[in-house]
PDB file of C-alpha atoms in Angstrom:
ATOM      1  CA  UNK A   1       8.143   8.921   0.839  1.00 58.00           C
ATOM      2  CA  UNK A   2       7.983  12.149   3.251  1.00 69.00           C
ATOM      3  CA  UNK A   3      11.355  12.957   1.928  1.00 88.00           C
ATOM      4  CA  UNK A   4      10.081  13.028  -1.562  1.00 96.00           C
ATOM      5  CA  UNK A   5       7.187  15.040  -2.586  1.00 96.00           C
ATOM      6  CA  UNK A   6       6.818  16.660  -5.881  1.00 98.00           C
ATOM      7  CA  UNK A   7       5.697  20.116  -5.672  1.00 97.00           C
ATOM      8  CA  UNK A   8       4.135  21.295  -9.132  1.00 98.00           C
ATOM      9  CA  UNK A   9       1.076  19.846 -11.640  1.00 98.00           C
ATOM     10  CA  UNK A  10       0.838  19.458 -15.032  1.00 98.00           C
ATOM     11  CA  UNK A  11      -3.002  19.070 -16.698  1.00 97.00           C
ATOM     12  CA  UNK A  12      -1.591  16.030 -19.020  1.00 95.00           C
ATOM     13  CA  UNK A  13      -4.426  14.901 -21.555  1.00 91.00           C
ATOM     14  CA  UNK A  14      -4.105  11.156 -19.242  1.00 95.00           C
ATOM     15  CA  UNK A  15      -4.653  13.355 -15.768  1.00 95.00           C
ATOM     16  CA  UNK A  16      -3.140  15.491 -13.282  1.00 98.00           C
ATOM     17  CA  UNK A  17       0.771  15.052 -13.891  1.00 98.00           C
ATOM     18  CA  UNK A  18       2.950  15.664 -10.494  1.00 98.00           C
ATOM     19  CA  UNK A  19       6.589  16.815 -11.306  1.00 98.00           C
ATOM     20  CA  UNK A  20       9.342  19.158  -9.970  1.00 98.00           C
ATOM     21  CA  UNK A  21      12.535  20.886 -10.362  1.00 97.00           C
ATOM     22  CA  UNK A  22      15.883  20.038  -8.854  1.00 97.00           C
ATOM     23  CA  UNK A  23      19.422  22.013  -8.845  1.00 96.00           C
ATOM     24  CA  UNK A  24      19.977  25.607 -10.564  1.00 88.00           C
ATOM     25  CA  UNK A  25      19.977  26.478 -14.401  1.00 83.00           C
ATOM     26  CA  UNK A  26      24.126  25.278 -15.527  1.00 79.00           C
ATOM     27  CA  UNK A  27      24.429  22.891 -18.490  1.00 80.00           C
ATOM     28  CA  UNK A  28      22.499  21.362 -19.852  1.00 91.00           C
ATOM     29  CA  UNK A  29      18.543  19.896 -18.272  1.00 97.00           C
ATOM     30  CA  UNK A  30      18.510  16.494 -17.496  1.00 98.00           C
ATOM     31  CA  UNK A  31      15.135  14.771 -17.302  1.00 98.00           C
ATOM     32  CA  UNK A  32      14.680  11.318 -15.584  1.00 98.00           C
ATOM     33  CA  UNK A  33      11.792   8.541 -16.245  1.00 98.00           C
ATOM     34  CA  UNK A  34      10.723   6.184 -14.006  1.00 98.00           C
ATOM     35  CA  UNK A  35      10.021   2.579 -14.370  1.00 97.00           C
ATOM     36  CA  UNK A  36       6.932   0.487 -13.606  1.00 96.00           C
ATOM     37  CA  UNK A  37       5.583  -0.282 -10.660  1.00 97.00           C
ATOM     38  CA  UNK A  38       7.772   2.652  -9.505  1.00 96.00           C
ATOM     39  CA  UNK A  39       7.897   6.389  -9.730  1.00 98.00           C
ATOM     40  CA  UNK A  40      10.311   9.180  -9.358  1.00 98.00           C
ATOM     41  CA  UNK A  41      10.997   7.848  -6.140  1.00 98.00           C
ATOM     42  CA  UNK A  42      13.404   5.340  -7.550  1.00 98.00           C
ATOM     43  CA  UNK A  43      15.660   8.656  -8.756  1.00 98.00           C
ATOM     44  CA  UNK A  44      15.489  10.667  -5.613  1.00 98.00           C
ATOM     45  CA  UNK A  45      19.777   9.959  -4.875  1.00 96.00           C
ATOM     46  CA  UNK A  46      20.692  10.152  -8.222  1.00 97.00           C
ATOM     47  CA  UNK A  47      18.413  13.146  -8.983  1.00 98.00           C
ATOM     48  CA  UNK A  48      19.698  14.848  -5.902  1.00 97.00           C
ATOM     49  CA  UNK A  49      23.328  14.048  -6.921  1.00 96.00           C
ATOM     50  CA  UNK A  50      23.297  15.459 -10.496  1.00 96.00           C
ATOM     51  CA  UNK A  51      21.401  18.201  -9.366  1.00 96.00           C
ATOM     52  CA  UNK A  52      24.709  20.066  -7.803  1.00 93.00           C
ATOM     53  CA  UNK A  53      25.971  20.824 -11.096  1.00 86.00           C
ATOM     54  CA  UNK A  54      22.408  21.217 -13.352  1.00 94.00           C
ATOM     55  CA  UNK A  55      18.888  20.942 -13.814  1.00 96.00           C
ATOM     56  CA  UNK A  56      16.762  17.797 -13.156  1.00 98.00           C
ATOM     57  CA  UNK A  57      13.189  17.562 -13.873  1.00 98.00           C
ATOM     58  CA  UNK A  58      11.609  14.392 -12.605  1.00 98.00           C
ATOM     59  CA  UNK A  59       8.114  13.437 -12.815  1.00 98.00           C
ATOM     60  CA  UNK A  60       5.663  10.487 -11.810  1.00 98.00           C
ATOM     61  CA  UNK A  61       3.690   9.322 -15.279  1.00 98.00           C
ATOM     62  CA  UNK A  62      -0.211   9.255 -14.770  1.00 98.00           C
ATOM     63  CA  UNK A  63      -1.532   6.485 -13.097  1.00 98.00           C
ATOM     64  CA  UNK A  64       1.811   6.117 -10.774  1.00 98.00           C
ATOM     65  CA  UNK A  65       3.327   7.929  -7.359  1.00 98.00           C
ATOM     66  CA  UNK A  66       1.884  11.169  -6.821  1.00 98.00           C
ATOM     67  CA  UNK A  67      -0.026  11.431 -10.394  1.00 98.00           C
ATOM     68  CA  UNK A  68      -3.668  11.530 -10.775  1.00 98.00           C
ATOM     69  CA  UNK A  69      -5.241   7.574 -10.633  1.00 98.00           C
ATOM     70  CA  UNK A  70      -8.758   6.880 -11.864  1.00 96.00           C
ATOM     71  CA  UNK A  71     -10.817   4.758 -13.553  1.00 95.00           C
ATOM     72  CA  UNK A  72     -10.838   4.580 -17.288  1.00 95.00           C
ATOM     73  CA  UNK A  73      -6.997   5.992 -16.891  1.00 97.00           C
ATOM     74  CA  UNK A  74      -4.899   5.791 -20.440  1.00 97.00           C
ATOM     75  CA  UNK A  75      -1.546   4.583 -18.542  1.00 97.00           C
ATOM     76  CA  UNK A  76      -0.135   2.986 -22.096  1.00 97.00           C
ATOM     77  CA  UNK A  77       3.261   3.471 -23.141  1.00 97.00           C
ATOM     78  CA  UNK A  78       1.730   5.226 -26.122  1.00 97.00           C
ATOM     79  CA  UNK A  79      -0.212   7.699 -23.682  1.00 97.00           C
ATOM     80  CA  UNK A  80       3.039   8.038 -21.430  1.00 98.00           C
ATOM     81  CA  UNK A  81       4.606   8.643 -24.744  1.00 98.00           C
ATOM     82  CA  UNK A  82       2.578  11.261 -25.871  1.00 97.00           C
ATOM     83  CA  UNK A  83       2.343  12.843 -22.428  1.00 98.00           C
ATOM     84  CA  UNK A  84       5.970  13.028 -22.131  1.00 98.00           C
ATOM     85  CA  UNK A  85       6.236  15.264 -25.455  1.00 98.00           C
ATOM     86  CA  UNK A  86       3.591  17.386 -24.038  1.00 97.00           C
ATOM     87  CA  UNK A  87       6.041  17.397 -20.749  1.00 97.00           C
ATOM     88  CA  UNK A  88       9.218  18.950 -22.633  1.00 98.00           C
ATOM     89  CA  UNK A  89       6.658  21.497 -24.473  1.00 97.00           C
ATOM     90  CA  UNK A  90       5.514  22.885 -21.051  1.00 97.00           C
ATOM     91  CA  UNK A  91       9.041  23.005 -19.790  1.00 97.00           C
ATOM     92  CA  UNK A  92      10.542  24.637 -23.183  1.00 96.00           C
ATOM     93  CA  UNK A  93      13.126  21.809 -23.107  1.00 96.00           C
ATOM     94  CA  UNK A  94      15.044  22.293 -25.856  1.00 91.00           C
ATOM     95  CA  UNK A  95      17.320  19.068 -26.965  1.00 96.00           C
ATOM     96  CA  UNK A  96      17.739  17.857 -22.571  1.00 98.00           C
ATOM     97  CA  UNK A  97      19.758  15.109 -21.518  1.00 98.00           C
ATOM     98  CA  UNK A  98      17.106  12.449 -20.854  1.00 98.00           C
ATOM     99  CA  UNK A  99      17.578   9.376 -18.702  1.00 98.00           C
ATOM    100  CA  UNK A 100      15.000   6.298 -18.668  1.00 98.00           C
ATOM    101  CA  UNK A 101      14.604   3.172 -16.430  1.00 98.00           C
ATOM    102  CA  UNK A 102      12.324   0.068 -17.506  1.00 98.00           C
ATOM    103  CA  UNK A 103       9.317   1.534 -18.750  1.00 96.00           C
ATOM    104  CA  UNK A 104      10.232   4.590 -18.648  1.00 98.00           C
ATOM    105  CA  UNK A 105      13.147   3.660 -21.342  1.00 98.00           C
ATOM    106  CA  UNK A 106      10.900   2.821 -23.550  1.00 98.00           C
ATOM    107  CA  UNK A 107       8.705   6.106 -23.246  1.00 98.00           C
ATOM    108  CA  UNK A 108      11.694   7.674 -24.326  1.00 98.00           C
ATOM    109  CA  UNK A 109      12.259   5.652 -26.530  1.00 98.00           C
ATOM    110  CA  UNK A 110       8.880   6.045 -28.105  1.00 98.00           C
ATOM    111  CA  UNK A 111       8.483  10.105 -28.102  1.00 98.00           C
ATOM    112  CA  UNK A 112      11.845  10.114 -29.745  1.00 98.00           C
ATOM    113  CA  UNK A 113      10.999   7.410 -32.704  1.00 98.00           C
ATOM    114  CA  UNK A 114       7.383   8.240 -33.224  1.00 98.00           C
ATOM    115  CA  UNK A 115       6.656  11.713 -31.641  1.00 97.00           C
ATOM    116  CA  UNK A 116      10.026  13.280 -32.868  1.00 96.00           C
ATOM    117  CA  UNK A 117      11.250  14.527 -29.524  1.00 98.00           C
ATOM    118  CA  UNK A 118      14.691  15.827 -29.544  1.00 97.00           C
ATOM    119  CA  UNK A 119      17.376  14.674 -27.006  1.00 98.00           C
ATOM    120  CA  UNK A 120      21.260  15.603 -26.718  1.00 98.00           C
ATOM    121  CA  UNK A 121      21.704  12.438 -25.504  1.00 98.00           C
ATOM    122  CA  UNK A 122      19.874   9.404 -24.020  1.00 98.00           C
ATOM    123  CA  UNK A 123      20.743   6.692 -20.998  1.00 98.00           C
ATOM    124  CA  UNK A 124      18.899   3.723 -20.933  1.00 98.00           C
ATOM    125  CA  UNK A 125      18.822   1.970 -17.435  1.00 98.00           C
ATOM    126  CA  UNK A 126      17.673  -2.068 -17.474  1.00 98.00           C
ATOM    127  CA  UNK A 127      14.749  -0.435 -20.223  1.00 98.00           C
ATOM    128  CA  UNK A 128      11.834  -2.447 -21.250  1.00 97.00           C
ATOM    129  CA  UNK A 129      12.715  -2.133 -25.045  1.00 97.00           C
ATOM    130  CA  UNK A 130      12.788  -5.982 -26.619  1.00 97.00           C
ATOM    131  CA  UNK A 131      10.728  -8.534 -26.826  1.00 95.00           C
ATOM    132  CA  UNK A 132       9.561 -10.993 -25.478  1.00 93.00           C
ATOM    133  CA  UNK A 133       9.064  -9.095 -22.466  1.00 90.00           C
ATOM    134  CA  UNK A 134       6.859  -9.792 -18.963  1.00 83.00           C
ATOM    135  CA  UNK A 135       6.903 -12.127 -16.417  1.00 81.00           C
ATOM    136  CA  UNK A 136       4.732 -15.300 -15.815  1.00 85.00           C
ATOM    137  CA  UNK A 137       2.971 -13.435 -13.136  1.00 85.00           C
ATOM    138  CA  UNK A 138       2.881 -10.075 -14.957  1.00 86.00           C
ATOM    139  CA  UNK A 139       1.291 -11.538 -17.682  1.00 87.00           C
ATOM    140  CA  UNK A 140      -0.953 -13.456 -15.182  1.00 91.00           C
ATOM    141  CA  UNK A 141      -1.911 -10.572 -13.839  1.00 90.00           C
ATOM    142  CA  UNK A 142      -2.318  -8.586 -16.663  1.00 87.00           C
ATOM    143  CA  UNK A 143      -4.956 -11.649 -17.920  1.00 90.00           C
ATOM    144  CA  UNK A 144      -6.941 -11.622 -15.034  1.00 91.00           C
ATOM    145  CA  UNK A 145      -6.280  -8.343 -14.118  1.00 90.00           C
ATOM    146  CA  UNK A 146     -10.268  -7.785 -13.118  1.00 90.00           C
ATOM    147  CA  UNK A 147      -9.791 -10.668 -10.747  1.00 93.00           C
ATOM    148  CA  UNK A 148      -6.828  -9.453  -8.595  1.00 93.00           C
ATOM    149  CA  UNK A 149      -8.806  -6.251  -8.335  1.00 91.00           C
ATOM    150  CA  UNK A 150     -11.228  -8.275  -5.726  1.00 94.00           C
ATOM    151  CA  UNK A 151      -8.606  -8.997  -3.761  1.00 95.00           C
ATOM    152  CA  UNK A 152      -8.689  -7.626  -0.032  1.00 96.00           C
ATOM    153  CA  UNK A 153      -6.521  -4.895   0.522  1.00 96.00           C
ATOM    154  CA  UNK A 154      -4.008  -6.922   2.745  1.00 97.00           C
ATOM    155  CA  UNK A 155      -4.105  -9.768   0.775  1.00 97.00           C
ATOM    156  CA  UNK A 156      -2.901  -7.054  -2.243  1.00 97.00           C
ATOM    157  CA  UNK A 157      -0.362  -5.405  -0.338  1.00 97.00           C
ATOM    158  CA  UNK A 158       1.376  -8.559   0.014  1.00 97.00           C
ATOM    159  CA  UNK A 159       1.049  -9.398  -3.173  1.00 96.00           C
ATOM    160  CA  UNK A 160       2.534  -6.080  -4.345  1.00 97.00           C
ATOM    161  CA  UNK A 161       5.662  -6.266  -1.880  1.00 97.00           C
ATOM    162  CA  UNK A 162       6.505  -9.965  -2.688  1.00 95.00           C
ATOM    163  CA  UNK A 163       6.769  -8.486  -6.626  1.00 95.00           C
ATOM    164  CA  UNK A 164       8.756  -5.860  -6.136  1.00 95.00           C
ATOM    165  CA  UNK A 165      11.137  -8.026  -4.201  1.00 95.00           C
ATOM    166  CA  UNK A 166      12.058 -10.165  -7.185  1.00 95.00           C
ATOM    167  CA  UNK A 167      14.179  -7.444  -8.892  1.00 95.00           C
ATOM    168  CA  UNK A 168      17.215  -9.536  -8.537  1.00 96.00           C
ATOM    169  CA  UNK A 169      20.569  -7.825  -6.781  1.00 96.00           C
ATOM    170  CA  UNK A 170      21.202  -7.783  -2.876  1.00 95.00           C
ATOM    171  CA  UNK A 171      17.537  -7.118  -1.848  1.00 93.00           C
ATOM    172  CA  UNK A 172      15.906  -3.753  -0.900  1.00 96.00           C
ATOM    173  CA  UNK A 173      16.184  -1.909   2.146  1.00 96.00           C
ATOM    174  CA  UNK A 174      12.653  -2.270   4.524  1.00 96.00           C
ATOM    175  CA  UNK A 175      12.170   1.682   4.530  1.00 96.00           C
ATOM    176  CA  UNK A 176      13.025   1.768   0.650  1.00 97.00           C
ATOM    177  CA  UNK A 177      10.434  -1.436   0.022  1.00 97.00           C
ATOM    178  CA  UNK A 178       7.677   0.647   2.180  1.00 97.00           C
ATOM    179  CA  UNK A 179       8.262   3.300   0.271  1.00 97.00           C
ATOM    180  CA  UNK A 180       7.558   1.599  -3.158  1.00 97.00           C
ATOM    181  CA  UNK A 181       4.157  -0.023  -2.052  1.00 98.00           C
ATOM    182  CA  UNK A 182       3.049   2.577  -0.543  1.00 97.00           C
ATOM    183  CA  UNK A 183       1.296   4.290  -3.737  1.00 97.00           C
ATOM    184  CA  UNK A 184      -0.582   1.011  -4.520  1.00 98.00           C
ATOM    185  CA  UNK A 185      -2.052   0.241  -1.243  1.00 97.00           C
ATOM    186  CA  UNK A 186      -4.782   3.156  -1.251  1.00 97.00           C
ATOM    187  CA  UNK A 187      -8.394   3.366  -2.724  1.00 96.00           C
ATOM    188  CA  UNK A 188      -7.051   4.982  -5.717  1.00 97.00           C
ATOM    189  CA  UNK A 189      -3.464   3.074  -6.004  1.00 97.00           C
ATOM    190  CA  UNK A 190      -4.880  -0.829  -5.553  1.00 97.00           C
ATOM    191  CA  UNK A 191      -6.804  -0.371  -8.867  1.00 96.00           C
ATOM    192  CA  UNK A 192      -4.362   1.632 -10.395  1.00 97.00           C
ATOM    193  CA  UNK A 193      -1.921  -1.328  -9.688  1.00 97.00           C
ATOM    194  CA  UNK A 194      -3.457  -3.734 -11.830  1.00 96.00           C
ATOM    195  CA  UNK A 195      -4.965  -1.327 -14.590  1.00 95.00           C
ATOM    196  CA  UNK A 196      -1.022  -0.248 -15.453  1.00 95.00           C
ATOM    197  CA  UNK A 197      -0.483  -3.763 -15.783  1.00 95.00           C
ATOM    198  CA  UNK A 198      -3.292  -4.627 -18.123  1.00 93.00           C
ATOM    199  CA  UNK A 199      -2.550  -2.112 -19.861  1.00 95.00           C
ATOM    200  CA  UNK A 200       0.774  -3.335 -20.896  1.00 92.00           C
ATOM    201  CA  UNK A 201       1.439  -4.468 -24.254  1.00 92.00           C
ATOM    202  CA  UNK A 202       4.371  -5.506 -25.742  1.00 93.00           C
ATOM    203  CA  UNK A 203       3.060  -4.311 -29.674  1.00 95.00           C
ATOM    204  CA  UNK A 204       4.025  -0.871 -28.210  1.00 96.00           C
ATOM    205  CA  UNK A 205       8.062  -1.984 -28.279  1.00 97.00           C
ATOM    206  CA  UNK A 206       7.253  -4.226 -30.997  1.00 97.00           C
ATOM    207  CA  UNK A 207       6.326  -0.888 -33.066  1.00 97.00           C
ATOM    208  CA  UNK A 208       9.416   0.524 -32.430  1.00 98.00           C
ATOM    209  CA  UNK A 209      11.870  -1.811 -31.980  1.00 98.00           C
ATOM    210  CA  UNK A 210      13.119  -2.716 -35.784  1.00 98.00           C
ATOM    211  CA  UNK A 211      13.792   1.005 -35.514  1.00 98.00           C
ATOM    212  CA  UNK A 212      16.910   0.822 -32.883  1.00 98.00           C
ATOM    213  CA  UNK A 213      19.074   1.342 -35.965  1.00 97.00           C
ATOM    214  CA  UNK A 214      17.906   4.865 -36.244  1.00 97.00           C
ATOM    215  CA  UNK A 215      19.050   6.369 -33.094  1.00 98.00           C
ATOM    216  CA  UNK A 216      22.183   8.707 -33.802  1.00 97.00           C
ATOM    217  CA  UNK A 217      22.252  10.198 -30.491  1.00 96.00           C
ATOM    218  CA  UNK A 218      24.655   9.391 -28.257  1.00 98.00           C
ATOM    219  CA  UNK A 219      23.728   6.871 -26.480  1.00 98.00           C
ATOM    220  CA  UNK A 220      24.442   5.148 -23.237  1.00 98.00           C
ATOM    221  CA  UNK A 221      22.910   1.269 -22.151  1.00 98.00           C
ATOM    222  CA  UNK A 222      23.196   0.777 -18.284  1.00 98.00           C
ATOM    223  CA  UNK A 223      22.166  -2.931 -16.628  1.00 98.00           C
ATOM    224  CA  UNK A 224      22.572  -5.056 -13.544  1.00 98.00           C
ATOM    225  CA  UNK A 225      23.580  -8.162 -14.252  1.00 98.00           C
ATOM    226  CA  UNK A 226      21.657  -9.882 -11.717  1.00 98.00           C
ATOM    227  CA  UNK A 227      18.463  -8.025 -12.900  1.00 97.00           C
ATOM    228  CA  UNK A 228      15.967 -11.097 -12.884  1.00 95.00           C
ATOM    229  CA  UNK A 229      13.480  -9.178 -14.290  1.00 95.00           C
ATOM    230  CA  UNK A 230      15.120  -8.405 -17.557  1.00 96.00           C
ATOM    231  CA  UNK A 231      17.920 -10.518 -18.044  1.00 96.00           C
ATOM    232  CA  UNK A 232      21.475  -9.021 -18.906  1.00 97.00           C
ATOM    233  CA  UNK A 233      21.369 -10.456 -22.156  1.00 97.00           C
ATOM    234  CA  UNK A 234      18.646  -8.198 -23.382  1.00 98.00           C
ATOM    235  CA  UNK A 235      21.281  -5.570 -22.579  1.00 98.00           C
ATOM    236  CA  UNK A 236      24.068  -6.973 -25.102  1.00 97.00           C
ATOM    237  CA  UNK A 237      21.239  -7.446 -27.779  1.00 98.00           C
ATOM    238  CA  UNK A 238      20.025  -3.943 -27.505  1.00 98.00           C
ATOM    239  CA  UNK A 239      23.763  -3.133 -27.671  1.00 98.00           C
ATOM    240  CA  UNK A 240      24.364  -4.709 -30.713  1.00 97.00           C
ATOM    241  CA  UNK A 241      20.956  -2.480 -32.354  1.00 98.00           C
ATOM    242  CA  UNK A 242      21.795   0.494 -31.519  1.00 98.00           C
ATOM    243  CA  UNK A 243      24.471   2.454 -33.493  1.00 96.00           C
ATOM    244  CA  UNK A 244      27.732   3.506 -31.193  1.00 91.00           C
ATOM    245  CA  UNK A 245      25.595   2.884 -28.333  1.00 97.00           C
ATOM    246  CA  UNK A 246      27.972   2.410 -24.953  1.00 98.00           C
ATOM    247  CA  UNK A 247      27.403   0.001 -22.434  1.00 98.00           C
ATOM    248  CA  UNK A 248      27.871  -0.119 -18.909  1.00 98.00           C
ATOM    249  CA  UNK A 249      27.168  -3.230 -16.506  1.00 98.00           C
ATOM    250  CA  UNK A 250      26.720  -3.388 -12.591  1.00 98.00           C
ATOM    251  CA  UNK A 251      28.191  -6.906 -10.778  1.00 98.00           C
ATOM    252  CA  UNK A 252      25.707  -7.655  -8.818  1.00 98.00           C
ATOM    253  CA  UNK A 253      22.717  -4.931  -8.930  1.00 98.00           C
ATOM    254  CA  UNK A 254      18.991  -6.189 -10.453  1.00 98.00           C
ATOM    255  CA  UNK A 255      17.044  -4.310 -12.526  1.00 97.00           C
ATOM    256  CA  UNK A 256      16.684  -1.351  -9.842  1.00 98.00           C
ATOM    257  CA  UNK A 257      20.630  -0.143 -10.450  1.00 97.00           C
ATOM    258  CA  UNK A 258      19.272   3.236  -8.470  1.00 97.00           C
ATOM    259  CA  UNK A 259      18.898   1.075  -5.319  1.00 97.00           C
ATOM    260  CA  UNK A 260      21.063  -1.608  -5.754  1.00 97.00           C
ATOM    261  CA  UNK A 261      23.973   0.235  -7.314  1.00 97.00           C
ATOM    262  CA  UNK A 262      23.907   4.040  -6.657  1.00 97.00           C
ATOM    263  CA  UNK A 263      27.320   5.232  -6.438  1.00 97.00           C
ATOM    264  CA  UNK A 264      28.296   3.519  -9.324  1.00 98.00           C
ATOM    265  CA  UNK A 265      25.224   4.524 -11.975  1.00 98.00           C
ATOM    266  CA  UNK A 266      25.461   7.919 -10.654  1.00 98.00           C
ATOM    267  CA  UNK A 267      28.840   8.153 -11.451  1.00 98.00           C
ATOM    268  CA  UNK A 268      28.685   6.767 -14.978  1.00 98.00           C
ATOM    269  CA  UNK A 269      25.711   8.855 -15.675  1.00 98.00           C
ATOM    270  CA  UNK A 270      27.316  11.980 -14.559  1.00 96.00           C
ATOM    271  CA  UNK A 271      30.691  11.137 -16.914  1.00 97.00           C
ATOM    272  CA  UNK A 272      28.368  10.529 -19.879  1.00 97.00           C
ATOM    273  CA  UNK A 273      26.261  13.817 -19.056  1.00 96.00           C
ATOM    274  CA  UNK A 274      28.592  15.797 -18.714  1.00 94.00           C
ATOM    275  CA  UNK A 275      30.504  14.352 -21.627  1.00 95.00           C
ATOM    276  CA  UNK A 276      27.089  15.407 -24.010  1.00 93.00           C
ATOM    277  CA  UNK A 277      26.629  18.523 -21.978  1.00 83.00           C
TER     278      UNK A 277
END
């Protein structure tokens, strides 16, 4: 991740938030979320793309990539939720373009439907939004989560790179898959690892969910239809609940689109941006 390093800090009430700025002020701020077990990493070409014509913030939530990890973290999607509304205050965001992948959808989700955070428009990108959601071995893990924390550190780092590679789509590239474990294979990051996973509860999309009929932003739902993490069919059902929404599909990508799809999700982001800007 040498190529990737985000330069400013934000004192977020769930610890030390790392974030940056990308591009010149033009149109309208775009702000990108990242998934989980991922970071801002995942956006780095399509950040770097939309940032010729605009602002991009990007950040990595608490508990994930650069951001603070420690014990006793809050790393819930209500926390992120609530940290990402403090985010917009500090950058005096008014109304941005905001983007969200897995998790990260449904923090957005979230600080717009309970927090009242206001968006011009909002992507979605393979989001965790509808139940049921988790795999057998995420909610394994996040059962015994105290018990994979005594695992030896090799013995994790396998674990965590035979997980990621079950996204679905054409497989990840060996630098790009180094890359991604990387931030869980330190003191602070093996913990961290299995504390964001036991600390993920599906009541937190279950509270928000029956309200998918409220949205009336423009709205734009992006998925891979080989994503074996979240099948495609959660993407025609959260089609169907949210009002006007647009829908996009990638032949072939899994649920990371950024990786297994770029050209084509930057491209149909940058037409819907720029269609809201």
């Amino acid at each position: 991740m040498s190529d990737w390093q985000l330069t400013r800090t934000f004192p977020s009430s769930a610890g030390e938030v790392r974030w940056d700025r990308l591009g010149a002020a033009g149109g309208r701020p775009v702000v990108l979320l990242h998934g989980t077990p991922w970071s801002s990493y995942t956006w780095r070409a399509v950040a770097r793309a939309l940032a010729r014509g605009r602002e991009v913030y990007v950040w990595d939530m608490p508990g994930y990539g650069q951001s603070e990890k420690r014990a006793g973290q809050d790393v819930s999607l209500d926390a992120q939720g609530r940290i990402f509304v403090q985010l917009l205050d500090h950058w005096r965001l008014d109304e941005p373009l905001v983007v969200g992948h897995d998790f990260g959808g449904a923090v957005a989700l979230r600080a717009h439907l309970l927090h009242g955070a206001a968006y011009r428009a909002l992507a979605l990108v393979d989001p965790v939004a509808l139940a049921p959601w988790g795999s057998p071995f995420f909610r394994l893990v996040r059962d015994h989560a105290p018990v994979f924390e005594q695992l030896p550190a090799a013995l994790h780092t396998a674990l965590v790179r035979e997980y990621i590679t079950t996204t679905g789509g054409p497989g990840l590239h060996p630098a790009v898959l180094d890359a991604l474990v990387a931030p869980w294979t330190d003191d602070a990051g093996r913990p961290a690892f299995y504390r964001q996973i036991a600390q993920a509860d599906q009541r937190y999309t279950d509270e928000i969910q029956p309200r998918y009929g409220e949205i009336a932003l423009p709205t734009l739902i992006c998925w891979g239809t080989d994503d074996t993490w979240i099948p495609v069919a959660k993407a025609r059902e959260l089609h169907a609940l949210v009002p006007h929404a647009a829908l996009e599909l990638f032949e072939g990508a899994g649920h990371l689109a950024q990786e297994d799809a770029p050209a084509e999700l930057t491209a149909v982001l940058q037409t819907f941006l720029t269609e809201q800007s």
